[in-house]
Short mmCIF file of C-alpha atoms in Angstrom, two decimals:
data_model
loop_
_atom_site.label_atom_id
_atom_site.label_comp_id
_atom_site.label_asym_id
_atom_site.label_seq_id
_atom_site.Cartn_x
_atom_site.Cartn_y
_atom_site.Cartn_z
CA MET S 557 7.52 -21.53 -14.52
CA SER S 558 6.69 -20.42 -10.91
CA ILE S 559 6.43 -16.94 -10.19
CA ILE S 560 9.66 -17.57 -7.52
CA ASP S 561 11.47 -19.35 -10.31
CA PHE S 562 10.67 -16.62 -12.54
CA PHE S 563 12.17 -13.86 -10.33
CA LYS S 564 15.29 -15.91 -9.45
CA LYS S 565 15.89 -15.97 -13.24
CA LYS S 566 15.56 -12.27 -13.85
CA LYS S 567 15.08 -10.13 -10.98
CA LYS S 568 12.91 -6.75 -11.71
CA LYS S 569 14.19 -3.47 -10.71
CA VAL S 570 11.35 -1.30 -8.82
CA LEU S 571 11.49 2.27 -7.45
CA VAL S 572 9.30 3.15 -4.62
CA ILE S 573 8.85 6.80 -3.56
CA GLY S 574 6.75 8.23 -1.05
CA ASP S 575 6.06 8.97 3.25
CA SER S 576 7.49 6.35 5.74
CA CYS S 577 6.38 6.10 9.43
CA ILE S 578 7.37 4.02 12.35
CA ASP S 579 4.56 1.82 13.44
CA ILE S 580 4.28 0.61 17.04
CA PHE S 581 1.59 -1.88 18.50
CA TRP S 582 1.54 -2.34 22.24
CA TYR S 583 -0.43 -5.51 23.04
CA GLY S 584 -1.66 -6.03 26.57
CA ARG S 585 -5.43 -6.76 28.46
CA CYS S 586 -8.18 -4.97 29.49
CA ASP S 587 -9.56 -6.73 32.46
CA LYS S 588 -11.57 -4.13 33.97
CA LEU S 589 -13.16 -0.52 33.65
CA SER S 590 -11.36 2.70 35.06
CA PRO S 591 -12.98 4.13 38.47
CA GLU S 592 -12.30 7.54 37.19
CA ALA S 593 -13.95 7.24 33.76
CA PRO S 594 -15.81 4.78 31.53
CA THR S 595 -12.81 3.25 29.75
CA PRO S 596 -10.96 0.30 29.88
CA ILE S 597 -7.86 0.18 31.57
CA PHE S 598 -4.80 -1.09 29.45
CA ILE S 599 -2.10 -3.11 31.02
CA PRO S 600 0.77 -3.43 28.32
CA GLU S 601 2.60 -6.61 27.83
CA TYR S 602 5.09 -6.22 24.75
CA LYS S 603 5.40 -4.35 21.69
CA LEU S 604 6.07 -4.97 18.16
CA ASN S 605 7.70 -2.02 15.76
CA ASN S 606 7.48 -2.30 12.16
CA MET S 607 8.53 0.67 9.26
CA GLY S 608 5.06 1.42 7.57
CA MET S 609 3.28 3.31 4.62
CA CYS S 610 5.58 3.48 2.03
CA TYR S 611 8.25 1.60 3.85
CA ASN S 612 6.08 -1.31 4.20
CA VAL S 613 5.84 -1.29 0.40
CA TYR S 614 9.32 -1.43 -0.03
CA ASN S 615 9.46 -4.25 2.59
CA ASN S 616 7.10 -6.18 0.90
CA LEU S 617 8.60 -6.18 -2.51
CA VAL S 618 11.87 -7.04 -0.96
CA ALA S 619 10.04 -10.18 0.74
CA LEU S 620 8.99 -10.92 -2.90
CA ASN S 621 12.45 -11.03 -4.33
CA VAL S 622 12.01 -7.68 -6.09
CA ASP S 623 15.41 -5.60 -6.36
CA VAL S 624 13.99 -2.29 -5.02
CA ASP S 625 15.35 1.39 -4.56
CA ILE S 626 13.36 3.61 -2.06
CA ILE S 627 13.20 7.29 -1.96
CA THR S 628 11.55 8.34 1.53
CA ASN S 629 11.77 10.72 4.54
CA THR S 630 14.21 10.44 7.01
CA LYS S 631 12.70 11.68 10.21
CA TYR S 632 9.54 9.53 10.67
CA PRO S 633 6.29 10.00 12.04
CA ILE S 634 5.19 7.40 14.87
CA LYS S 635 1.90 5.82 14.83
CA THR S 636 1.33 3.83 18.08
CA ARG S 637 -1.64 1.56 18.75
CA TYR S 638 -2.84 0.12 21.77
CA VAL S 639 -4.55 -3.54 20.97
CA ASP S 640 -6.40 -5.71 23.24
CA GLU S 641 -4.97 -8.97 22.53
CA LYS S 642 -7.65 -11.02 23.49
CA SER S 643 -10.28 -9.39 21.12
CA THR S 644 -7.53 -8.03 18.89
CA TYR S 645 -9.54 -4.79 19.37
CA THR S 646 -7.54 -1.29 18.91
CA LEU S 647 -8.33 0.74 21.75
CA LEU S 648 -6.29 3.85 20.72
CA ARG S 649 -4.20 4.97 17.99
CA VAL S 650 -1.53 7.63 18.92
CA ASP S 651 -0.13 9.75 16.07
CA GLU S 652 3.29 11.75 16.54
CA ASN S 653 4.82 14.27 14.27
CA ASP S 654 2.15 13.51 11.45
CA TYR S 655 4.13 15.54 8.55
CA VAL S 656 7.38 15.07 6.89
CA ASP S 657 9.17 17.64 4.79
CA ASN S 658 9.11 17.91 1.41
CA VAL S 659 11.68 15.70 -0.83
CA GLU S 660 13.94 18.15 -2.61
CA LYS S 661 13.75 18.58 -6.41
CA SER S 662 16.92 17.78 -6.92
CA ILE S 663 16.53 14.21 -5.63
CA LEU S 664 13.84 13.56 -7.93
CA ASP S 665 15.72 15.12 -11.07
CA SER S 666 18.60 12.93 -10.26
CA ILE S 667 16.52 9.75 -10.63
CA ASP S 668 18.09 7.71 -13.52
CA TYR S 669 14.20 6.26 -14.26
CA GLU S 670 15.62 3.99 -17.28
CA LYS S 671 17.09 1.88 -14.94
CA TYR S 672 13.52 0.66 -13.30
CA ASP S 673 10.93 -1.71 -14.79
CA ALA S 674 8.29 0.18 -12.58
CA VAL S 675 7.86 3.32 -10.24
CA VAL S 676 5.79 2.73 -7.33
CA ILE S 677 4.19 5.88 -5.77
CA SER S 678 2.87 5.41 -2.10
CA ASP S 679 1.61 8.81 -0.88
CA TYR S 680 -0.05 9.23 2.16
CA ASN S 681 -0.11 12.76 2.09
CA LYS S 682 2.23 13.60 4.94
CA GLY S 683 3.99 16.20 2.58
CA PHE S 684 6.95 14.20 1.35
CA LEU S 685 4.85 14.67 -2.34
CA THR S 686 3.15 17.51 -3.85
CA GLU S 687 0.68 17.15 -6.94
CA ASP S 688 3.73 18.46 -8.91
CA ASN S 689 6.19 15.77 -7.66
CA ILE S 690 4.34 13.02 -8.77
CA ARG S 691 3.28 14.59 -12.03
CA LEU S 692 6.92 14.79 -12.41
CA ILE S 693 7.59 11.42 -11.75
CA SER S 694 4.94 9.87 -13.87
CA ASN S 695 6.00 11.98 -16.77
CA ASN S 696 9.25 10.22 -16.21
CA HIS S 697 8.14 6.69 -16.30
CA PRO S 698 5.72 4.84 -18.81
CA LEU S 699 4.88 2.27 -15.88
CA THR S 700 3.95 4.00 -12.76
CA PHE S 701 1.89 2.82 -9.90
CA LEU S 702 -0.08 5.30 -7.72
CA ASP S 703 -1.66 4.85 -4.17
CA THR S 704 -2.54 8.23 -2.93
CA LYS S 705 -4.74 9.95 -0.32
CA LYS S 706 -4.96 13.25 -2.16
CA GLU S 707 -7.93 14.29 -3.81
CA MET S 708 -7.17 13.51 -7.43
CA GLY S 709 -7.05 15.57 -10.50
CA SER S 710 -4.89 16.39 -13.88
CA TRP S 711 -1.77 15.39 -12.20
CA CYS S 712 -2.75 11.99 -12.13
CA ASP S 713 -3.35 11.66 -15.57
CA ASN S 714 -0.11 9.96 -16.80
CA ILE S 715 -0.37 7.45 -14.15
CA LYS S 716 -0.76 3.85 -15.28
CA PHE S 717 -2.09 1.99 -12.40
CA ILE S 718 -4.19 4.13 -9.49
CA LYS S 719 -4.92 1.90 -6.41
CA VAL S 720 -7.16 2.80 -3.91
CA ASN S 721 -9.60 1.57 -1.26
CA GLU S 722 -13.47 2.01 -1.40
CA ARG S 723 -13.52 5.17 0.49
CA GLU S 724 -10.75 6.73 -1.71
CA TYR S 725 -12.71 5.64 -4.80
CA ASN S 726 -16.02 7.33 -3.83
CA LYS S 727 -14.16 10.61 -3.18
CA ASN S 728 -12.51 10.60 -6.08
CA ILE S 729 -15.38 8.85 -8.39
CA TYR S 730 -15.88 11.41 -11.25
CA TYR S 731 -12.18 11.64 -11.74
CA LEU S 732 -11.43 7.84 -12.04
CA GLU S 733 -14.92 7.25 -13.86
CA ASN S 734 -14.97 10.16 -16.41
CA ILE S 735 -11.38 11.77 -16.72
CA HIS S 736 -8.60 9.15 -15.98
CA GLN S 737 -7.61 7.14 -19.07
CA HIS S 738 -5.81 4.41 -17.57
CA ASP S 739 -6.79 1.35 -15.20
CA SER S 740 -7.45 1.87 -11.34
CA ILE S 741 -8.01 -0.58 -8.88
CA ILE S 742 -10.15 -0.43 -6.10
CA THR S 743 -9.66 -2.59 -3.15
CA LEU S 744 -13.19 -3.38 -1.19
CA GLY S 745 -11.87 -5.55 1.79
CA LYS S 746 -13.59 -8.65 1.95
CA LYS S 747 -15.75 -8.31 -1.10
CA GLY S 748 -12.47 -8.24 -3.13
CA ALA S 749 -11.71 -5.61 -5.56
CA MET S 750 -12.57 -4.01 -8.76
CA LEU S 751 -10.81 -2.97 -11.67
CA LEU S 752 -11.96 0.38 -13.49
CA SER S 753 -10.66 0.15 -17.36
CA LYS S 754 -11.42 2.16 -20.70
CA LYS S 755 -11.73 0.48 -23.84
CA MET S 756 -12.12 2.51 -26.89
CA GLY S 757 -13.10 5.29 -24.24
CA VAL S 758 -15.91 3.24 -22.78
CA LEU S 759 -15.74 2.62 -18.93
CA GLN S 760 -15.74 -0.98 -17.81
CA LYS S 761 -15.98 -2.41 -14.21
CA LYS S 762 -14.71 -5.95 -13.21
CA TYR S 763 -14.92 -7.55 -10.06
CA PHE S 764 -12.53 -9.94 -8.31
CA LEU S 765 -14.67 -11.49 -5.49
CA ASN S 766 -12.68 -12.66 -2.54
CA ASP S 767 -12.96 -16.28 -2.17
CA ASN S 768 -10.56 -16.15 0.72
CA VAL S 769 -12.25 -16.92 4.48
CA VAL S 770 -9.65 -15.76 6.89
CA ASN S 771 -9.84 -14.87 10.65
CA VAL S 772 -9.09 -11.09 10.31
CA ILE S 773 -6.60 -9.81 13.14
CA ASP S 774 -5.24 -6.65 11.99
CA ILE S 775 -6.13 -4.91 8.61
CA SER S 776 -3.17 -2.32 9.31
CA GLY S 777 -0.84 -2.28 6.01
CA ALA S 778 -2.81 -4.59 3.96
CA GLY S 779 -3.18 -1.95 1.43
CA ASP S 780 0.43 -1.93 1.15
CA THR S 781 1.00 -5.31 0.79
CA PHE S 782 -2.12 -5.40 -2.11
CA LEU S 783 -0.07 -2.79 -3.80
CA ALA S 784 3.42 -4.52 -3.51
CA SER S 785 1.87 -7.98 -4.59
CA LEU S 786 0.12 -6.29 -7.38
CA VAL S 787 3.24 -4.72 -8.89
CA TYR S 788 5.31 -7.93 -8.37
CA SER S 789 2.80 -10.05 -10.36
CA TYR S 790 2.05 -7.41 -12.91
CA LEU S 791 5.94 -7.40 -13.71
CA ILE S 792 5.86 -11.15 -14.67
CA ASP S 793 3.28 -10.99 -17.38
CA LYS S 794 1.64 -7.81 -17.76
CA ASN S 795 -1.75 -9.14 -16.72
CA ILE S 796 -3.55 -6.70 -14.66
CA SER S 797 -6.50 -9.41 -14.09
CA LYS S 798 -3.85 -12.00 -12.56
CA SER S 799 -1.92 -9.51 -10.78
CA ILE S 800 -5.40 -8.22 -8.82
CA TYR S 801 -6.17 -11.78 -7.99
CA PHE S 802 -2.61 -12.49 -6.57
CA ALA S 803 -2.73 -9.40 -4.77
CA ASN S 804 -6.19 -10.52 -3.50
CA LYS S 805 -4.46 -13.76 -2.03
CA CYS S 806 -1.67 -11.78 -0.42
CA SER S 807 -3.29 -9.12 1.56
CA SER S 808 -5.94 -11.70 2.91
CA TRP S 809 -2.81 -13.50 4.21
CA VAL S 810 -1.42 -10.44 5.74
CA VAL S 811 -4.58 -9.57 7.68
CA THR S 812 -4.42 -12.66 9.70
CA GLN S 813 -1.18 -11.66 11.22
CA LYS S 814 -0.36 -9.20 13.96
CA GLY S 815 0.57 -5.68 13.12
CA VAL S 816 2.06 -4.53 10.20
CA SER S 817 3.27 -7.80 8.49
CA VAL S 818 5.52 -8.56 5.37
CA ILE S 819 4.20 -10.98 2.86
CA ASP S 820 5.43 -14.75 2.84
CA LEU S 821 4.53 -16.32 -0.07
CA LYS S 822 5.44 -19.74 1.44
CA GLN S 823 2.25 -19.34 3.66
CA VAL S 824 -0.23 -17.82 0.80
CA LYS S 825 -2.72 -20.60 -0.61
CA LEU S 826 -2.45 -19.37 -4.41
#
């Protein structure tokens, strides 16, 4: 049975919680330098708008045919990127209103956690979730996935799977390797991913090489796609190694697209 057939027969229910933004991409051309300063003159030609951060995780799960609810901020920070279309080089990113209000505790207390197969926390550390909020969520559901920009501590102890990038891993290496007793997945860009697991208290590292040679256009949102794909695959057969392999494939495809893209399984070579 294929992954798609599985989910058509039995849709999984997932809750996504975290901070969201609006991603704006202005595409244009840079043909000359400014006479006033050594900086390129950007001529905007068209723009693309996407919902980003936590909402991008949500949109990817929806595209993967998962039944998803979302709890996120309603006033969105705006990230505007100016991209030279010919080179695909981002000349400038402008962030506006880069902080959101903390979620009301009454909202978290009212969640019926038992109806969800998994809870996904996409924490960009913009203010929507505190450490105590995340501790509360993970204490209420046995299968939680966390992607966070915060410095980690005991508030992560009950998280089933922590997903971070290489820079975030290096910043939290002591906690992830010596204190956290569940699995961690570290994305390594072109190098693939690494799984940290504890077997009988012994740390083990398993590498998943990225065998997908692609023409990278834009890495924006690739981590969100990796997280959503990881959750999607894990809900099928509870095999984290297969899930990392699948997530690598999906994130390798989205970086070949412009802007913050949503996964399309028909385009992914599995």
